[in-house]
Amino acid sequence: MPSRARQRELARLRARREQERHRARRRRAVLTYGTLGILLAAAAVVGGLALANRPQSKPAAAAPTTTVAPTTTVAPTGARIDAPTAPTTVACHGKLPPRHAHLTFKSAPTQRLQRGRTYTAEVKTSCGSFSVRIDPSSAPVAAANFVFLAQKGFYDSTWFHRILPGGKTVGVIQGGDPKGTGLGGPGYMIKDEPAKKNAYARYTIAMAKASAPNSAGSQFFINTRDNNDAGWRGAYAVFGKVSSGQPVVDKIGQVPVGGPSNDSPAQAVWIEKLTIKVS
């Protein structure tokens, strides 16, 4: 075979083999990608079935809604502005007295009660009125101090912040504190005047004080029973006695009490007005 013819024949053979190799590559590619597509489709189907058969999770529960009533703080009014710890309920169906200015003083009064004159304290309360006959014979300082403060209106719009119901224990009603907490006073203290033996008879009035010497100020208490067995040993100066209206004192002493010491009144007995009559 001439050389040219041979070259042409070889070229045709190479072209034919190249075409065959090309077709073979195409068949392999089709087979490979087709199989992969089938596998992907199958996986999708299986995945879809798995999702379809998956137990449905419960929807998250909504947070419970709590309705909180708005808190309304009612500001104290009247006499409770200066004594906010006083109960809002007034005892004996009484009314809250108006606010009253309570002065403080730099020093205790030095003037004493006039001899030969009679001093009577008229005490108007939420539960009624009673009178106290002032007796300066055993406690002239305490008697003059009480009259001085009363004439300044110091006891008006204050309440009996401590009540001991008595019975087999001590029985008193205590007041004279403008703050109504047991910590208030006129700004000064007076000296002690030890009471005589058996001075704490029922309805007598005495100065309240701390355990420290000479610590009385404005606070006082009325014995609602005979407290001579209380062991006070004359520590509290006695300066008078209830002369009328004793049932009112008893009614105040019967106001329900509570608190840690069982001496905090559940209802407020207010001293609406305390005036001094001199005759």
Short mmCIF file of C-alpha atoms in Angstrom, two decimals:
data_model
loop_
_atom_site.label_atom_id
_atom_site.label_comp_id
_atom_site.label_asym_id
_atom_site.label_seq_id
_atom_site.Cartn_x
_atom_site.Cartn_y
_atom_site.Cartn_z
CA MET A 1 0.00 0.00 0.00
CA PRO A 2 1.44 3.37 -0.98
CA SER A 3 2.56 5.45 1.96
CA ARG A 4 -0.08 8.14 1.52
CA ALA A 5 -2.88 5.64 1.38
CA ARG A 6 -1.40 3.98 4.45
CA GLN A 7 -1.36 7.25 6.34
CA ARG A 8 -4.92 7.98 5.38
CA GLU A 9 -6.01 4.54 6.57
CA LEU A 10 -4.17 4.98 9.85
CA ALA A 11 -5.78 8.39 10.33
CA ARG A 12 -9.22 6.85 9.81
CA LEU A 13 -8.44 4.12 12.30
CA ARG A 14 -7.27 6.65 14.89
CA ALA A 15 -10.39 8.76 14.34
CA ARG A 16 -12.60 5.64 14.68
CA ARG A 17 -10.88 4.58 17.91
CA GLU A 18 -11.15 8.12 19.27
CA GLN A 19 -14.88 8.14 18.52
CA GLU A 20 -15.30 4.77 20.23
CA ARG A 21 -13.36 5.96 23.30
CA HIS A 22 -15.51 9.12 23.37
CA ARG A 23 -18.72 7.10 23.24
CA ALA A 24 -17.42 4.81 25.97
CA ARG A 25 -16.68 7.80 28.20
CA ARG A 26 -20.15 9.15 27.60
CA ARG A 27 -21.74 5.81 28.52
CA ARG A 28 -19.72 5.61 31.73
CA ALA A 29 -20.65 9.20 32.67
CA VAL A 30 -24.32 8.58 32.00
CA LEU A 31 -24.19 5.38 34.04
CA THR A 32 -22.34 7.06 36.93
CA TYR A 33 -24.50 10.18 37.16
CA GLY A 34 -27.64 8.26 36.61
CA THR A 35 -26.85 5.89 39.46
CA LEU A 36 -25.98 8.83 41.70
CA GLY A 37 -29.24 10.55 40.83
CA ILE A 38 -31.15 7.38 41.63
CA LEU A 39 -29.39 7.10 44.99
CA LEU A 40 -30.10 10.74 45.83
CA ALA A 41 -33.72 10.35 44.87
CA ALA A 42 -34.00 7.23 47.00
CA ALA A 43 -32.39 9.00 49.95
CA ALA A 44 -34.82 11.85 49.57
CA VAL A 45 -37.73 9.48 49.56
CA VAL A 46 -36.44 7.61 52.59
CA GLY A 47 -35.78 10.90 54.39
CA GLY A 48 -39.22 12.13 53.54
CA LEU A 49 -40.75 8.93 54.89
CA ALA A 50 -38.67 9.22 58.03
CA LEU A 51 -39.86 12.77 58.56
CA ALA A 52 -43.40 11.75 57.82
CA ASN A 53 -43.24 8.93 60.36
CA ARG A 54 -41.41 10.97 63.00
CA PRO A 55 -43.48 11.44 66.16
CA GLN A 56 -44.83 14.94 66.24
CA SER A 57 -43.33 16.96 69.11
CA LYS A 58 -45.77 18.85 71.26
CA PRO A 59 -45.81 22.58 70.71
CA ALA A 60 -44.04 24.48 73.43
CA ALA A 61 -46.45 25.42 76.13
CA ALA A 62 -47.06 29.10 76.46
CA ALA A 63 -45.78 30.68 79.64
CA PRO A 64 -48.58 30.87 82.18
CA THR A 65 -50.09 34.28 82.36
CA THR A 66 -50.29 35.66 85.86
CA THR A 67 -52.56 38.57 86.42
CA VAL A 68 -51.23 40.77 89.20
CA ALA A 69 -53.59 43.29 90.64
CA PRO A 70 -52.02 46.74 90.70
CA THR A 71 -50.77 47.66 94.14
CA THR A 72 -52.21 50.88 95.38
CA THR A 73 -50.42 52.54 98.25
CA VAL A 74 -52.74 54.81 100.13
CA ALA A 75 -50.88 57.64 101.78
CA PRO A 76 -51.72 58.23 105.44
CA THR A 77 -54.16 61.03 106.09
CA GLY A 78 -55.14 63.09 109.10
CA ALA A 79 -53.43 62.15 112.36
CA ARG A 80 -51.82 59.10 110.72
CA ILE A 81 -49.52 61.35 108.69
CA ASP A 82 -47.35 61.75 111.79
CA ALA A 83 -48.16 58.28 113.19
CA PRO A 84 -48.35 56.00 110.12
CA THR A 85 -47.95 52.85 112.21
CA ALA A 86 -51.36 53.41 113.75
CA PRO A 87 -54.02 50.98 112.47
CA THR A 88 -56.28 52.41 109.78
CA THR A 89 -59.35 51.18 111.64
CA VAL A 90 -60.44 53.44 114.47
CA ALA A 91 -61.76 51.66 117.56
CA CYS A 92 -65.32 52.08 118.89
CA HIS A 93 -66.52 53.23 115.44
CA GLY A 94 -64.69 56.50 115.96
CA LYS A 95 -63.22 58.78 113.32
CA LEU A 96 -59.62 59.59 112.49
CA PRO A 97 -58.81 63.01 113.97
CA PRO A 98 -57.13 65.69 111.87
CA ARG A 99 -53.42 66.17 111.77
CA HIS A 100 -52.05 68.28 114.59
CA ALA A 101 -48.65 69.91 114.98
CA HIS A 102 -46.65 68.47 117.86
CA LEU A 103 -43.99 70.86 119.01
CA THR A 104 -40.66 69.79 120.45
CA PHE A 105 -38.76 71.68 123.11
CA LYS A 106 -35.12 72.16 123.99
CA SER A 107 -35.61 71.70 127.72
CA ALA A 108 -38.17 70.57 130.26
CA PRO A 109 -40.48 73.12 131.87
CA THR A 110 -39.34 74.47 135.23
CA GLN A 111 -42.61 75.97 136.41
CA ARG A 112 -44.61 73.93 138.95
CA LEU A 113 -48.35 73.73 139.46
CA GLN A 114 -49.87 76.35 141.68
CA ARG A 115 -50.67 75.29 145.19
CA GLY A 116 -54.32 75.37 146.14
CA ARG A 117 -55.48 74.95 142.54
CA THR A 118 -57.13 71.86 141.10
CA TYR A 119 -55.95 70.59 137.72
CA THR A 120 -58.14 68.20 135.78
CA ALA A 121 -57.29 66.70 132.42
CA GLU A 122 -60.31 66.19 130.16
CA VAL A 123 -59.46 63.41 127.68
CA LYS A 124 -61.72 62.99 124.65
CA THR A 125 -61.00 59.72 122.79
CA SER A 126 -62.40 57.60 119.97
CA CYS A 127 -64.13 55.47 122.62
CA GLY A 128 -65.50 58.30 124.75
CA SER A 129 -64.26 60.76 127.34
CA PHE A 130 -62.76 60.46 130.79
CA SER A 131 -61.17 62.83 133.30
CA VAL A 132 -57.94 62.65 135.27
CA ARG A 133 -57.41 64.51 138.51
CA ILE A 134 -53.79 65.67 138.60
CA ASP A 135 -52.02 65.09 141.91
CA PRO A 136 -48.60 66.76 142.21
CA SER A 137 -48.00 65.72 145.83
CA SER A 138 -45.75 62.74 145.06
CA ALA A 139 -44.48 63.75 141.61
CA PRO A 140 -44.52 67.54 141.15
CA VAL A 141 -42.16 67.44 138.16
CA ALA A 142 -44.20 64.83 136.28
CA ALA A 143 -47.50 66.58 137.10
CA ALA A 144 -46.25 69.97 135.88
CA ASN A 145 -44.71 68.38 132.80
CA PHE A 146 -47.99 66.67 131.84
CA VAL A 147 -49.99 69.87 132.30
CA PHE A 148 -47.44 71.89 130.32
CA LEU A 149 -47.55 69.50 127.33
CA ALA A 150 -51.35 69.26 127.43
CA GLN A 151 -51.69 73.04 127.38
CA LYS A 152 -49.42 73.10 124.32
CA GLY A 153 -51.77 70.63 122.56
CA PHE A 154 -49.04 68.00 122.54
CA TYR A 155 -51.39 65.10 123.24
CA ASP A 156 -54.02 66.02 120.66
CA SER A 157 -54.28 63.58 117.73
CA THR A 158 -52.10 60.94 119.38
CA TRP A 159 -53.15 57.35 120.04
CA PHE A 160 -52.82 54.66 122.69
CA HIS A 161 -50.06 52.73 120.96
CA ARG A 162 -49.63 50.08 123.66
CA ILE A 163 -52.27 48.10 125.51
CA LEU A 164 -51.65 45.32 128.02
CA PRO A 165 -54.99 43.60 128.57
CA GLY A 166 -54.50 42.74 132.22
CA GLY A 167 -56.24 39.71 133.63
CA LYS A 168 -53.55 37.82 135.53
CA THR A 169 -50.81 40.00 134.01
CA VAL A 170 -50.10 43.73 133.89
CA GLY A 171 -52.98 45.86 132.64
CA VAL A 172 -52.25 49.32 131.18
CA ILE A 173 -53.12 51.61 128.31
CA GLN A 174 -50.15 53.70 127.16
CA GLY A 175 -50.10 56.85 125.05
CA GLY A 176 -48.50 60.26 124.74
CA ASP A 177 -46.18 59.48 121.82
CA PRO A 178 -46.72 61.72 118.75
CA LYS A 179 -45.01 59.11 116.56
CA GLY A 180 -47.06 56.27 117.97
CA THR A 181 -44.09 53.91 118.00
CA GLY A 182 -43.04 54.13 121.62
CA LEU A 183 -39.95 56.11 120.64
CA GLY A 184 -41.36 59.61 120.37
CA GLY A 185 -41.16 62.41 122.90
CA PRO A 186 -41.12 66.17 123.45
CA GLY A 187 -37.40 66.62 122.83
CA TYR A 188 -36.31 66.45 126.45
CA MET A 189 -36.45 64.11 129.46
CA ILE A 190 -37.40 64.70 133.06
CA LYS A 191 -35.91 63.40 136.27
CA ASP A 192 -37.24 60.36 138.06
CA GLU A 193 -39.64 60.67 140.98
CA PRO A 194 -39.94 57.25 142.63
CA ALA A 195 -43.50 56.31 143.50
CA LYS A 196 -44.56 55.39 146.99
CA LYS A 197 -45.45 51.86 148.01
CA ASN A 198 -48.66 50.48 146.48
CA ALA A 199 -48.93 53.51 144.21
CA TYR A 200 -50.04 51.59 141.08
CA ALA A 201 -53.69 51.10 141.99
CA ARG A 202 -56.33 50.73 139.30
CA TYR A 203 -56.98 53.95 137.30
CA THR A 204 -53.83 55.74 138.50
CA ILE A 205 -51.78 57.53 135.84
CA ALA A 206 -47.98 57.39 135.71
CA MET A 207 -45.09 58.43 133.48
CA ALA A 208 -43.71 55.80 131.13
CA LYS A 209 -39.95 55.61 130.72
CA ALA A 210 -37.09 53.46 129.48
CA SER A 211 -34.95 51.36 131.79
CA ALA A 212 -32.34 54.12 131.90
CA PRO A 213 -32.62 56.63 134.74
CA ASN A 214 -34.34 59.99 134.08
CA SER A 215 -35.69 58.89 130.69
CA ALA A 216 -39.36 59.92 130.94
CA GLY A 217 -40.64 62.55 128.52
CA SER A 218 -44.24 62.74 127.35
CA GLN A 219 -45.48 59.15 127.40
CA PHE A 220 -47.81 58.06 130.16
CA PHE A 221 -49.87 55.02 131.10
CA ILE A 222 -53.08 54.37 133.01
CA ASN A 223 -53.35 51.25 135.13
CA THR A 224 -56.44 49.29 134.10
CA ARG A 225 -55.96 46.93 137.06
CA ASP A 226 -54.06 46.98 140.33
CA ASN A 227 -50.43 46.57 139.19
CA ASN A 228 -48.74 46.75 142.58
CA ASP A 229 -47.64 43.15 142.10
CA ALA A 230 -45.86 43.98 138.83
CA GLY A 231 -42.48 44.39 140.53
CA TRP A 232 -41.91 47.95 139.32
CA ARG A 233 -40.54 49.05 142.71
CA GLY A 234 -41.73 52.61 142.30
CA ALA A 235 -39.83 53.17 139.04
CA TYR A 236 -42.66 55.13 137.38
CA ALA A 237 -43.78 58.48 138.78
CA VAL A 238 -47.51 58.55 139.62
CA PHE A 239 -49.13 61.98 139.21
CA GLY A 240 -52.91 61.49 139.25
CA LYS A 241 -55.95 59.24 138.95
CA VAL A 242 -58.97 58.84 136.68
CA SER A 243 -61.80 60.69 138.43
CA SER A 244 -64.63 59.99 135.99
CA GLY A 245 -65.27 57.96 132.85
CA GLN A 246 -63.65 54.77 134.19
CA PRO A 247 -65.82 52.58 131.88
CA VAL A 248 -64.22 54.35 128.91
CA VAL A 249 -60.76 53.46 130.24
CA ASP A 250 -61.90 49.86 130.62
CA LYS A 251 -63.24 49.83 127.06
CA ILE A 252 -59.91 51.06 125.71
CA GLY A 253 -58.15 48.37 127.70
CA GLN A 254 -60.29 45.73 125.98
CA VAL A 255 -59.31 46.67 122.41
CA PRO A 256 -57.92 43.54 120.64
CA VAL A 257 -54.14 43.37 120.56
CA GLY A 258 -51.47 41.37 118.74
CA GLY A 259 -47.90 41.71 117.56
CA PRO A 260 -44.72 40.04 118.87
CA SER A 261 -45.34 41.19 122.45
CA ASN A 262 -49.12 40.93 122.27
CA ASP A 263 -49.49 44.61 123.15
CA SER A 264 -50.04 46.25 119.74
CA PRO A 265 -53.64 47.39 119.33
CA ALA A 266 -55.43 46.07 116.25
CA GLN A 267 -57.55 49.22 116.19
CA ALA A 268 -56.50 52.76 117.00
CA VAL A 269 -57.93 54.61 119.98
CA TRP A 270 -57.16 58.25 119.34
CA ILE A 271 -56.90 61.06 121.85
CA GLU A 272 -58.87 63.60 119.89
CA LYS A 273 -58.39 66.38 122.42
CA LEU A 274 -56.77 66.66 125.83
CA THR A 275 -57.46 69.86 127.70
CA ILE A 276 -56.61 71.07 131.21
CA LYS A 277 -59.19 72.69 133.43
CA VAL A 278 -57.93 74.68 136.40
CA SER A 279 -60.18 75.54 139.30
#
